[in-house]
CSV table of C-alpha atoms in Angstrom, one decimal:
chain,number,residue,atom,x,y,z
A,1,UNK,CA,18.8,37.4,6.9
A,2,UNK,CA,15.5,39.2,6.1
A,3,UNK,CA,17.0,40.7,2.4
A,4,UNK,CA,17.9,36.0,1.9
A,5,UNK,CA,14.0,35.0,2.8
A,6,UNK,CA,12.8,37.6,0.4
A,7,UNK,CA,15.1,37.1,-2.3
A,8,UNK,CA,14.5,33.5,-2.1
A,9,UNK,CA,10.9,34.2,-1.5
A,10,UNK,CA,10.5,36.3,-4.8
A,11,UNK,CA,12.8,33.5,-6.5
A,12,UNK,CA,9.4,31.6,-6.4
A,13,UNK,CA,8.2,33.6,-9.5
A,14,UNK,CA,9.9,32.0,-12.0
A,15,UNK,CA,7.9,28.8,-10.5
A,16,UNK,CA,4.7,30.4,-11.5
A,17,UNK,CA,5.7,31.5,-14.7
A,18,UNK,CA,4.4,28.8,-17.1
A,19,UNK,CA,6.4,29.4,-20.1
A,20,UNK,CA,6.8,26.5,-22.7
A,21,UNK,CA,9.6,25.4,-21.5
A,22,UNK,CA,9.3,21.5,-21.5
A,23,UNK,CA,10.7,19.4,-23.8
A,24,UNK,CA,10.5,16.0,-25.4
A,25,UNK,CA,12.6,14.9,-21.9
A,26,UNK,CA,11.4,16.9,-19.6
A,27,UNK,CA,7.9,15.4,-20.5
A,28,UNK,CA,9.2,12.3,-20.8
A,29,UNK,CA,10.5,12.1,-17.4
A,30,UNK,CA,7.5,13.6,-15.7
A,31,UNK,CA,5.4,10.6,-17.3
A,32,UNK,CA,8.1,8.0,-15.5
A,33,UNK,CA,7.7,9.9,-12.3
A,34,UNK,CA,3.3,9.2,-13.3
A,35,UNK,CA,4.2,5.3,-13.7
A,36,UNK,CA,6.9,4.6,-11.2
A,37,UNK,CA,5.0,3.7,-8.2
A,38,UNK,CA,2.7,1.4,-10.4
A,39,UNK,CA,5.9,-0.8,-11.4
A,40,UNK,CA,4.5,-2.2,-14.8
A,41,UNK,CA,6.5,-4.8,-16.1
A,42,UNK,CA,7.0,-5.8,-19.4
A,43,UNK,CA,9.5,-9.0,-19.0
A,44,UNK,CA,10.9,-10.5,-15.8
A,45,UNK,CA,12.0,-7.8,-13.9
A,46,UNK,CA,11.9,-5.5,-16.8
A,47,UNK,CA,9.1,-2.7,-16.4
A,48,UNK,CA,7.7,0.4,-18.5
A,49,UNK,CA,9.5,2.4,-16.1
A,50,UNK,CA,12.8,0.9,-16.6
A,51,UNK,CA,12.2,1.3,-20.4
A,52,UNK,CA,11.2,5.4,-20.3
A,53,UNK,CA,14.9,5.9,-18.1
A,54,UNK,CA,16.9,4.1,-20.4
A,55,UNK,CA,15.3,6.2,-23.4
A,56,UNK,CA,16.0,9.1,-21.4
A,57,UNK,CA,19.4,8.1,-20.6
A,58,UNK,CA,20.0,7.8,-24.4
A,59,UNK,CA,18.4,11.0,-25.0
A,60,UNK,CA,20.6,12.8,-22.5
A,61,UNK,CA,23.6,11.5,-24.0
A,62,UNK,CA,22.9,12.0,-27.5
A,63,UNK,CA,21.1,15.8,-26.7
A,64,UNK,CA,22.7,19.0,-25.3
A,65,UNK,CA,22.6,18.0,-21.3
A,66,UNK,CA,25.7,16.5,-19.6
A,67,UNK,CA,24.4,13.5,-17.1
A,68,UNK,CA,25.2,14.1,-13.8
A,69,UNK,CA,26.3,11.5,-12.2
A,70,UNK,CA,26.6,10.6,-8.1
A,71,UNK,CA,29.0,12.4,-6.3
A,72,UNK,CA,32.5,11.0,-5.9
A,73,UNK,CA,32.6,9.4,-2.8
A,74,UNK,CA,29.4,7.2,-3.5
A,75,UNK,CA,31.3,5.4,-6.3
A,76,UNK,CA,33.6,3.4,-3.4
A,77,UNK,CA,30.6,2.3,-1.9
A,78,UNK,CA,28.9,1.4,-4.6
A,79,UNK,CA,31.4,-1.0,-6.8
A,80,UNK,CA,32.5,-3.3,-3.3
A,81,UNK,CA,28.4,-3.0,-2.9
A,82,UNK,CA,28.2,-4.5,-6.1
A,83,UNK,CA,31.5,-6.7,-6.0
A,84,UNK,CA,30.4,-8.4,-2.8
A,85,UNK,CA,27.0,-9.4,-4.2
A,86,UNK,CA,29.2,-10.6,-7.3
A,87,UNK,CA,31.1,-12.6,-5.0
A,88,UNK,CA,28.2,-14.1,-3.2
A,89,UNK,CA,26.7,-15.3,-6.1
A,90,UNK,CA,29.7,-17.9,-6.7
A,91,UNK,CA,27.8,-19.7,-3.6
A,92,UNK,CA,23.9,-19.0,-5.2
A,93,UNK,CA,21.7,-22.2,-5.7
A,94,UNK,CA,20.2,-20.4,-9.0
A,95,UNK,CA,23.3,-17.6,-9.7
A,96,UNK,CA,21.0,-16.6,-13.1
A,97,UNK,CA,18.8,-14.7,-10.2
A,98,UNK,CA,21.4,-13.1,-8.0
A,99,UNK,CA,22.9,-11.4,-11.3
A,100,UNK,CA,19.3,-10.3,-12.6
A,101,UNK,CA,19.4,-8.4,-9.0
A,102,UNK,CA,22.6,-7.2,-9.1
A,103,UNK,CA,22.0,-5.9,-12.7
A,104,UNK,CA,19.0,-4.1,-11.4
A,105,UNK,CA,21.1,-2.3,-8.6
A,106,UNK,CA,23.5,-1.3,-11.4
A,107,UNK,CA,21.1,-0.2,-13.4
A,108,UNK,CA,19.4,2.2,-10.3
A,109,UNK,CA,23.2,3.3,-9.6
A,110,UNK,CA,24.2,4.0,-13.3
A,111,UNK,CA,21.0,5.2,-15.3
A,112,UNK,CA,18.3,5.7,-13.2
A,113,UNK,CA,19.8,8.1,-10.9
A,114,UNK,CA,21.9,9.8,-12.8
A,115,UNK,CA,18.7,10.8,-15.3
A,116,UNK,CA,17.2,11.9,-12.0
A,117,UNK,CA,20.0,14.4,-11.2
A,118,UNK,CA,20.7,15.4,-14.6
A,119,UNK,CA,16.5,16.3,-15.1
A,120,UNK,CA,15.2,17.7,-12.2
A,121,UNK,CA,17.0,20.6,-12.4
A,122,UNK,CA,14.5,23.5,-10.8
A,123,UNK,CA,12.0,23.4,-8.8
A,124,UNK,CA,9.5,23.9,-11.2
A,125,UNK,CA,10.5,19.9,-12.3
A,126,UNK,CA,10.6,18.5,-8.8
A,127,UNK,CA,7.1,19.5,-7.9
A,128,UNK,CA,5.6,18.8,-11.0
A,129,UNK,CA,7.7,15.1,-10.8
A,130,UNK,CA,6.4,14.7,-7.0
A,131,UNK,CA,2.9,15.3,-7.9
A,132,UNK,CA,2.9,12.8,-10.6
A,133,UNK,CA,4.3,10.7,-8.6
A,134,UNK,CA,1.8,11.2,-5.8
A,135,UNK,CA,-1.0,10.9,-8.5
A,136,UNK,CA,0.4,7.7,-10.0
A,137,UNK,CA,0.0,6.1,-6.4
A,138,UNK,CA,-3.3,7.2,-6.1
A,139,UNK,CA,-4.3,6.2,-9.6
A,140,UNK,CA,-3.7,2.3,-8.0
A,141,UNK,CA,-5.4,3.5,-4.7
A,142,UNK,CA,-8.6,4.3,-6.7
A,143,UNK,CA,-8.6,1.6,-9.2
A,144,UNK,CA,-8.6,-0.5,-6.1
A,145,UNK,CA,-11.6,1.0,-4.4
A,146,UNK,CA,-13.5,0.7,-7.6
A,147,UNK,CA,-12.8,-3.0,-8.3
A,148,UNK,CA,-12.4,-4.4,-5.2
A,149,UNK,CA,-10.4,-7.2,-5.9
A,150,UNK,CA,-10.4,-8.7,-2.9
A,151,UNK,CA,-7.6,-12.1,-1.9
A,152,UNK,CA,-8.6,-15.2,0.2
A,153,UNK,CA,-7.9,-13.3,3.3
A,154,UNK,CA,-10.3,-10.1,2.7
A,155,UNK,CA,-7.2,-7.7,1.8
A,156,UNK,CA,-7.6,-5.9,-1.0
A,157,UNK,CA,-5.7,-6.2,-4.1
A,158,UNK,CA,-3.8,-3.3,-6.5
A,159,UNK,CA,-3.9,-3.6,-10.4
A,160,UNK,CA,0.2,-3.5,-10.6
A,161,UNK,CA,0.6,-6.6,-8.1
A,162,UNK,CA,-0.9,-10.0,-6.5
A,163,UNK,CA,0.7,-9.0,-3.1
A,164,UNK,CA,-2.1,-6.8,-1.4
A,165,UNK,CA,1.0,-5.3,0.8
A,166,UNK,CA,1.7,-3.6,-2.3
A,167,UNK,CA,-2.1,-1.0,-2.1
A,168,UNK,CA,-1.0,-0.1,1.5
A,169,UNK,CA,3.0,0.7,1.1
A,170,UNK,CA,2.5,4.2,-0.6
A,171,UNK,CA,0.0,5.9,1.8
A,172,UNK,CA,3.2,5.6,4.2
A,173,UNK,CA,5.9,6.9,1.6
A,174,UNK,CA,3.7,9.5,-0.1
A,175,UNK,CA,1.5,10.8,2.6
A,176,UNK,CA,4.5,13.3,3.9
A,177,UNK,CA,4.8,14.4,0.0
A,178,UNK,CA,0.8,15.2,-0.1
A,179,UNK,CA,0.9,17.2,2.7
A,180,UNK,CA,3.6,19.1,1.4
A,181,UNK,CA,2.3,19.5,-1.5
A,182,UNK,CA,-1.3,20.9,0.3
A,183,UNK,CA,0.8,23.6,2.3
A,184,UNK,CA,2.1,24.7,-1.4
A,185,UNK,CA,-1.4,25.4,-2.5
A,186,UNK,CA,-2.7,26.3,0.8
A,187,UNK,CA,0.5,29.4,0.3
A,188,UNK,CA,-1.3,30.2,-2.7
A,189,UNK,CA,-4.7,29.5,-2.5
A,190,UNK,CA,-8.0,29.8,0.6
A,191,UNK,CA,-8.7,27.4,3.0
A,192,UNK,CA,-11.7,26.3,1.4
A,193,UNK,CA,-9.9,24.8,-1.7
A,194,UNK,CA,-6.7,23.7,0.2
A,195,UNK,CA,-9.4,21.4,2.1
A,196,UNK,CA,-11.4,20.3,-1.1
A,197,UNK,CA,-8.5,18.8,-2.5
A,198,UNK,CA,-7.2,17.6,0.8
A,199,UNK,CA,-10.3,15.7,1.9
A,200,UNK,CA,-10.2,13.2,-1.3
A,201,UNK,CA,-6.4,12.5,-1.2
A,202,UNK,CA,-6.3,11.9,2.4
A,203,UNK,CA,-9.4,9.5,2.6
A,204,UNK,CA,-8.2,7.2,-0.7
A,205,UNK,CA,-5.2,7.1,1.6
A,206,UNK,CA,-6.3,5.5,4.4
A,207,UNK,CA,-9.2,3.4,2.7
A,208,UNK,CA,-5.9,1.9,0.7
A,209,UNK,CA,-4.2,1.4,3.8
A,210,UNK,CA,-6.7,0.3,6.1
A,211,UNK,CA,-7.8,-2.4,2.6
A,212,UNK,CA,-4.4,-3.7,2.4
A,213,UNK,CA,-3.9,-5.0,5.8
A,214,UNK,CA,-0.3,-4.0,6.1
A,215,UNK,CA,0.9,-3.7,9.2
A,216,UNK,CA,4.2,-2.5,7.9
A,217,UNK,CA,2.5,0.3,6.0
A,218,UNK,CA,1.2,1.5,9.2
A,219,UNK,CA,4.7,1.3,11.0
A,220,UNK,CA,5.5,3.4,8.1
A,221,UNK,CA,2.8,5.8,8.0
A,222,UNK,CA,2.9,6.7,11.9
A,223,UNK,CA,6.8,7.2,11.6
A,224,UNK,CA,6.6,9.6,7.8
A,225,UNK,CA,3.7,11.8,10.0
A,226,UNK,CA,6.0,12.0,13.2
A,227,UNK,CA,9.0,13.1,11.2
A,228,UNK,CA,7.1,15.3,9.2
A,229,UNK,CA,4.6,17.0,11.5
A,230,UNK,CA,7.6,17.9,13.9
A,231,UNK,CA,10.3,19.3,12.2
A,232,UNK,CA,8.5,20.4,9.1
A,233,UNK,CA,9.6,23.7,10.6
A,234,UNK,CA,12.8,23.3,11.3
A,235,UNK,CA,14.6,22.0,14.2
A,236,UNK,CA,14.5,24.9,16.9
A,237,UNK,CA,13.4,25.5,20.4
A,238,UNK,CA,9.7,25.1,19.5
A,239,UNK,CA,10.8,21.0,18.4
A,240,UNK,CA,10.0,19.6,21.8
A,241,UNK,CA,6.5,21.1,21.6
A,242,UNK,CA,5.8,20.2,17.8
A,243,UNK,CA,6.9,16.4,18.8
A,244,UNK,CA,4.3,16.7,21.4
A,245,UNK,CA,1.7,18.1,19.5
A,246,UNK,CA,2.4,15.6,17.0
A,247,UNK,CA,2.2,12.4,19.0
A,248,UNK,CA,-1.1,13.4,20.5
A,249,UNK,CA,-2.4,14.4,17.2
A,250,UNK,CA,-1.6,11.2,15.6
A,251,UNK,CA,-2.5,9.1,18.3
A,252,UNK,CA,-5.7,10.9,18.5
A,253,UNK,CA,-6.7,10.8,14.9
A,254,UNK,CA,-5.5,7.2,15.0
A,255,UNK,CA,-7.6,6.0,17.7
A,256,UNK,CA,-10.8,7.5,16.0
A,257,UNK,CA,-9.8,6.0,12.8
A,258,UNK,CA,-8.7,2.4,14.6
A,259,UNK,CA,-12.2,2.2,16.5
A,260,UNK,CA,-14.5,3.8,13.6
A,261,UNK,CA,-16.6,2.2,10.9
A,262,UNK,CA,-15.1,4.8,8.4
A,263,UNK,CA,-12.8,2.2,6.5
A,264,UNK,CA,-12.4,-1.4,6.1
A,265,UNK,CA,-11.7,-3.4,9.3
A,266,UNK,CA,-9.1,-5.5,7.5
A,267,UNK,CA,-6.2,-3.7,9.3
A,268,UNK,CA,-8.0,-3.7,12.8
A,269,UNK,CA,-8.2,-7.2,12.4
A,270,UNK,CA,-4.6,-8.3,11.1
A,271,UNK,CA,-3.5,-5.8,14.1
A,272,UNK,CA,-5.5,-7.2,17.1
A,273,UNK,CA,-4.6,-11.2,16.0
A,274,UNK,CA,-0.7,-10.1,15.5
A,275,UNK,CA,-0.9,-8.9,19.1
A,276,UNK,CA,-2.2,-11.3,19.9
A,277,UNK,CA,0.3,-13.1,18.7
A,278,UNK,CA,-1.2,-15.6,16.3
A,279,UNK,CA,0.9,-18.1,15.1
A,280,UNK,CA,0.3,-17.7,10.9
A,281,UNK,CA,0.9,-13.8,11.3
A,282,UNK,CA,4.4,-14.1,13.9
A,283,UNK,CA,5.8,-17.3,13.6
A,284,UNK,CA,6.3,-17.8,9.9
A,285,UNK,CA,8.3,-14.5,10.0
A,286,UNK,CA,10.1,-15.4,13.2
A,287,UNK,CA,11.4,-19.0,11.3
A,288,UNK,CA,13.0,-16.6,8.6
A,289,UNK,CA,14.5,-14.4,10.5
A,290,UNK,CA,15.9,-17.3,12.7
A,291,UNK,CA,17.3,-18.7,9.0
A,292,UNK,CA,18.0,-15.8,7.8
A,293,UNK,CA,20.8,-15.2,10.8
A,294,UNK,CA,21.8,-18.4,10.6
A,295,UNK,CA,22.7,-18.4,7.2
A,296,UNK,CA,24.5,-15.3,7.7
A,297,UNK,CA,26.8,-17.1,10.5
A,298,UNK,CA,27.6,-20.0,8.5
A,299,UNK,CA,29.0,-17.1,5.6
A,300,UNK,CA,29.2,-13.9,7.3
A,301,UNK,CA,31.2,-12.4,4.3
A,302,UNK,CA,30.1,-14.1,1.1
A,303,UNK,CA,26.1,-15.3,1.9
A,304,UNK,CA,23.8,-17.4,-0.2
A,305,UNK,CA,23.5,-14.8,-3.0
A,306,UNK,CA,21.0,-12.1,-3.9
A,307,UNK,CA,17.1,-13.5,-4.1
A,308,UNK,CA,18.8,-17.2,-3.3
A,309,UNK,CA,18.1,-17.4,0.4
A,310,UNK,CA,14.0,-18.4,-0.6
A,311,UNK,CA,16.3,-22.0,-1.9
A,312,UNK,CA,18.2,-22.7,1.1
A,313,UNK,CA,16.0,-21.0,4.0
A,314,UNK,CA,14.8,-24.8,5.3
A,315,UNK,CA,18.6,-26.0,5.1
A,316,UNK,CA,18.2,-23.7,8.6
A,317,UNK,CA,14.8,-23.9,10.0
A,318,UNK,CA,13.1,-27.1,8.6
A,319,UNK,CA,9.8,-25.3,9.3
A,320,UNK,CA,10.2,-22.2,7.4
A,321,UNK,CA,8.5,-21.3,4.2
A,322,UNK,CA,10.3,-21.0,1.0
A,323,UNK,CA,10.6,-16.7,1.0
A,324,UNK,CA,13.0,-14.3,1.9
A,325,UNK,CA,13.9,-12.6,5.9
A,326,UNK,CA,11.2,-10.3,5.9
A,327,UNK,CA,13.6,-7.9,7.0
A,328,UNK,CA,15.9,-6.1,4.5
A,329,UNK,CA,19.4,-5.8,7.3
A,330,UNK,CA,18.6,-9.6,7.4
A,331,UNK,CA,18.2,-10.0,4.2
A,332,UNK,CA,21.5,-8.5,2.8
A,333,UNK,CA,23.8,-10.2,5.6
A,334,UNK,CA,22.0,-13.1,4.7
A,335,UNK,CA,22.5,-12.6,0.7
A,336,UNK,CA,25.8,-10.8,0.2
A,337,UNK,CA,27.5,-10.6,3.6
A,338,UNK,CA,28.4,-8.1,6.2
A,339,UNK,CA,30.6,-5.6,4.4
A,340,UNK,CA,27.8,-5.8,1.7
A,341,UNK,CA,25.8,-5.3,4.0
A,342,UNK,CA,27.8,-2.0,5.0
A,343,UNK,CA,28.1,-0.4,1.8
A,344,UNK,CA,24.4,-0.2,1.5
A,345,UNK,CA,24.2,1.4,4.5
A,346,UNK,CA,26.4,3.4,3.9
A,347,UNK,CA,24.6,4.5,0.8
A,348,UNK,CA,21.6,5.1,2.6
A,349,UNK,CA,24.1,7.3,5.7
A,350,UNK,CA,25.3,9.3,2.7
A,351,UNK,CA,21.3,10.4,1.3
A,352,UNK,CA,21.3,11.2,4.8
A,353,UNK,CA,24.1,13.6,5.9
A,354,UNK,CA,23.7,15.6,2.1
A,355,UNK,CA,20.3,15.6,2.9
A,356,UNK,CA,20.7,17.2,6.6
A,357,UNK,CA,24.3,19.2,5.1
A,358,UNK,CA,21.8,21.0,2.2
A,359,UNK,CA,18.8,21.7,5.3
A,360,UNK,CA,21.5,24.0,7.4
A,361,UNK,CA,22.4,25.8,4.5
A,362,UNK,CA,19.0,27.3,3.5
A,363,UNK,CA,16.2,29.3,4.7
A,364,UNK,CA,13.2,29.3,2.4
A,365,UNK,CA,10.6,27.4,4.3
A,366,UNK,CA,9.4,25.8,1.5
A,367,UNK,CA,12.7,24.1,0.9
A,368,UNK,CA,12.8,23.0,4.4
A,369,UNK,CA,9.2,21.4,3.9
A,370,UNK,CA,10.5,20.1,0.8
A,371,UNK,CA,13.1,18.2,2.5
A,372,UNK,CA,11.4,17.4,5.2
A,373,UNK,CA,9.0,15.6,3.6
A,374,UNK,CA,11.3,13.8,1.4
A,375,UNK,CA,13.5,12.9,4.4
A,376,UNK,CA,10.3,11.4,6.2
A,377,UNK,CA,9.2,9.5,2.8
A,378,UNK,CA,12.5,7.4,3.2
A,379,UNK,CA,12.6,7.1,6.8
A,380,UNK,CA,8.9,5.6,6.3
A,381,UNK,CA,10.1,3.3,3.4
A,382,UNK,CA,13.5,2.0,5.8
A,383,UNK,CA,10.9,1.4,8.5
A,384,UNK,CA,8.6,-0.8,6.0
A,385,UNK,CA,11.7,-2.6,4.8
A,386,UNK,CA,11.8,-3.9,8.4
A,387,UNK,CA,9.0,-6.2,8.1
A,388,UNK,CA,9.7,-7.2,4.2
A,389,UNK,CA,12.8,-7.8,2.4
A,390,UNK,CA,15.0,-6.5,-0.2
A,391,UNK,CA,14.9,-2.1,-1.6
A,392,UNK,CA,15.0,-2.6,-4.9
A,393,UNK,CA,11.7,-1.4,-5.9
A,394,UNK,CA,12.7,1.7,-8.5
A,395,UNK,CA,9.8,4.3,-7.2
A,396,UNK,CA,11.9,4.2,-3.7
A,397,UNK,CA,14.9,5.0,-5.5
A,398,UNK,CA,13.0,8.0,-7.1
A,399,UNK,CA,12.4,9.7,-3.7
A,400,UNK,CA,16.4,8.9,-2.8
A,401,UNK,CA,17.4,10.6,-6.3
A,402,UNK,CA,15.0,13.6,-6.1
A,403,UNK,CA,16.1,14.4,-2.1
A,404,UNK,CA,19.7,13.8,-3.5
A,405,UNK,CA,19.8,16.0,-6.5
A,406,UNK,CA,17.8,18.8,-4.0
A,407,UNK,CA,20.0,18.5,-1.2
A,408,UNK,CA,23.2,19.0,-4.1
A,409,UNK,CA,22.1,21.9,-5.8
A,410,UNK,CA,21.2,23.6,-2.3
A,411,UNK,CA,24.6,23.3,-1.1
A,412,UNK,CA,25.8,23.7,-4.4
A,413,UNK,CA,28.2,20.2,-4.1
A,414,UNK,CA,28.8,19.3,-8.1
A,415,UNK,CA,28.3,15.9,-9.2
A,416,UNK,CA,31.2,14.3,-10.8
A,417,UNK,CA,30.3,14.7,-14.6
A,418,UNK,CA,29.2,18.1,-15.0
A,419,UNK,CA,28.2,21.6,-13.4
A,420,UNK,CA,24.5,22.6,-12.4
A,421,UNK,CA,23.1,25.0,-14.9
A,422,UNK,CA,20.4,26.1,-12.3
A,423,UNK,CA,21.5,25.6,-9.1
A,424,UNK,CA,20.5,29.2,-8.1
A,425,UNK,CA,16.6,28.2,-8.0
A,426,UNK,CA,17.6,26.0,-5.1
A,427,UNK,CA,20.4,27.4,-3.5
A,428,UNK,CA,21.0,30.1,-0.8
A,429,UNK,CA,23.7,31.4,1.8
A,430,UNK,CA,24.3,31.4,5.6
A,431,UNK,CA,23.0,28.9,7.8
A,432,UNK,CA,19.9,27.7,8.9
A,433,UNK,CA,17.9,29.3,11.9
């Protein structure tokens, strides 16, 4: 056990040993991972993003790699996932919009992640692509505070969007990623700087959150810190006390933060009138979700199509407005039925169990962290996909391929096309403690 930690431990060299290394792709692919949460498009749903993985794609296929695609079993899922929402769009009222979506999907399944297993092949890769990524988001965070661009309602408005939801979703999905990333350089580096570096991340963080208004952001946020703060560690007989250390902690820091003057009161306010249950902030979502179901029982298998059910949602609820469930279960029964529905949980079961199959397998805290933290980034971006609707924003999908190609090369499970030239920077043996 002891000789495995140090081994593992000293394995952490070759992270700190900044040879020239990168190449035209690797660099390539750390710049996506820079503009991903930012989600710049260039036509329709077209964005730079998009652009840089297909290049890379080509590159890969063209170059010496092999891309690695998902692992066998996904592939099931995936093709009745997209065969369902095929089928459903027979029934769309504008079918040239369901198969934008589904082309979208296909390209996340088919390009996107595959790149993102082929390329982020050490460590060294995966932190470097997780703190561009967290330093993308705060690039919109801080553009924000500067310009203040503010919408009718006081919330604050991003660069990258007109929805101000949009400034306040990544404090939730990258916060557990920033703190990982601090106990990395706290490991190698004194308090005093760990804290210096910690002090301006955090704050943007919250000011963005607190701007926005999003209430689903902070559903997000309090559920990414739970998970994260209590079994960063490890799940052991010291978990009970971490979740209670954790809880008060957050509800603590929470509290001062809620009643404070040290950020906008845009949040406090959208969160007193909601419980308070004011009819523009509950009611419109209520009518959709109502319509949303209903539209799911009059087609439980087929639905009204992906991004169709904004056409149809007053055919059920004369009173609601013209958008999609604000909920993304809702949504998909709604758009592409119930075993569509099912795949793409499945999917998301699947991230899940590799995910928690890699974490008994290895010892190295900082892997654990590592996981951790991307396990808690999804969980937070699941719980904000409760209160809006459909996943296929591409920066989400980066967090599910990074945890994936991890979690593979930990337990050292091959992806279909090809073996893992470095899976010994990220494996190890025996089980977890």
């Amino acid at each position: 056990m002891l000789g495995t930690q140090i081994r593992e431990e000293l394995s952490w060299a070759k992270y700190t040993n900044w040879r020239a290394d990168f190449d035209l792709v690797k660099i390539l692919y750390l710049i996506s991972a820079f503009i991903a949460p930012m989600e710049l498009r260039l036509v329709a749903s077209l964005t730079q993003y998009d652009l840089l993985i297909f290049v890379l794609a080509v590159l890969i296929i063209i170059g010496p790699r092999r891309l690695h695609v998902l692992p066998t079993q996904y592939f099931p899922v995936i093709y009745f996932f997209l065969l369902f929402a095929l089928l459903s769009t027979f029934r769309s009222t504008h079918p040239e919009e369901s198969l934008t979506q589904i082309l979208q999907f296909a390209f996340i399944f088919f390009v996107q992640l595959p790149v993102i297993l082929t390329l982020s092949e050490s460590r060294r890769i995966v932190y470097l692509s997780l703190l561009l990524f967290l330093l993308g988001g705060l690039y919109g965070m801080a553009w924000s505070m500067v310009a203040q661009e503010v919408q009718g309602a006081g919330r604050t408005l991003t660069f990258y969007s007109d929805n101000p939801n949009r400034l306040g979703y990544p404090t939730a999905y990258l916060l557990p990623l920033a703190l990982c990333l601090l106990f990395y350089v706290r490991r190698h580096a004194n308090l005093l700087i760990t804290l210096a570096l910690a002090a301006p991340v955090l704050y943007l963080m919250m000011w963005a959150l607190a701007a926005s208004g999003s209430r689903s952001s902070t559903v997000g946020l309090l559920v990414s810190l739970l998970v994260f703060l209590t079994f960063y560690k490890g799940v052991n007989l010291k978990t009970p006390l971490r979740l209670f250390v954790s809880i008060t902690l957050i509800a603590t820091v929470g509290y001062v933060l809620y009643q404070g003057q040290f950020f906008p009161d845009t949040l406090h306010q959208r969160i007193e009138r909601t419980l308070m249950l004011e009819e523009t902030l509950v009611d419109d979502r209520s009518r959709l979700a109502v319509a949303g179901l209903m539209a799911f029982q009059e087609s439980p298998f087929l639905g009204v199509g992906l991004d169709n059910f904004k056409y149809v949602a007053r055919d059920y609820v004369a009173a609601a407005t013209p958008q999609p469930p604000h909920n993304l279960w809702i949504q998909f029964l709604s758009s592409i039925g119930i075993i569509g529905t099912a795949m793409f949980f499945l999917l998301i079961a699947f991230w899940y169990l590799t995910v928690f199959q890699a974490l008994r397998r290895i010892h190295s805290q900082q892997q654990r962290e590592l996981l951790w933290a991307l396990i808690a980034s999804m969980t937070s971006v699941l719980f904000i996909y409760m209160f809006i609707p459909i996943m296929i924003h591409r920066h989400y999908w980066l967090i599910y391929g990074i945890g994936l190609a991890v979690a593979l090369r930990s337990i050292k499970l091959p992806t279909e096309s090809a073996s893992l030239p470095n899976v010994q920077e990220f494996s190890s043996s025996g089980h977890s403690v």
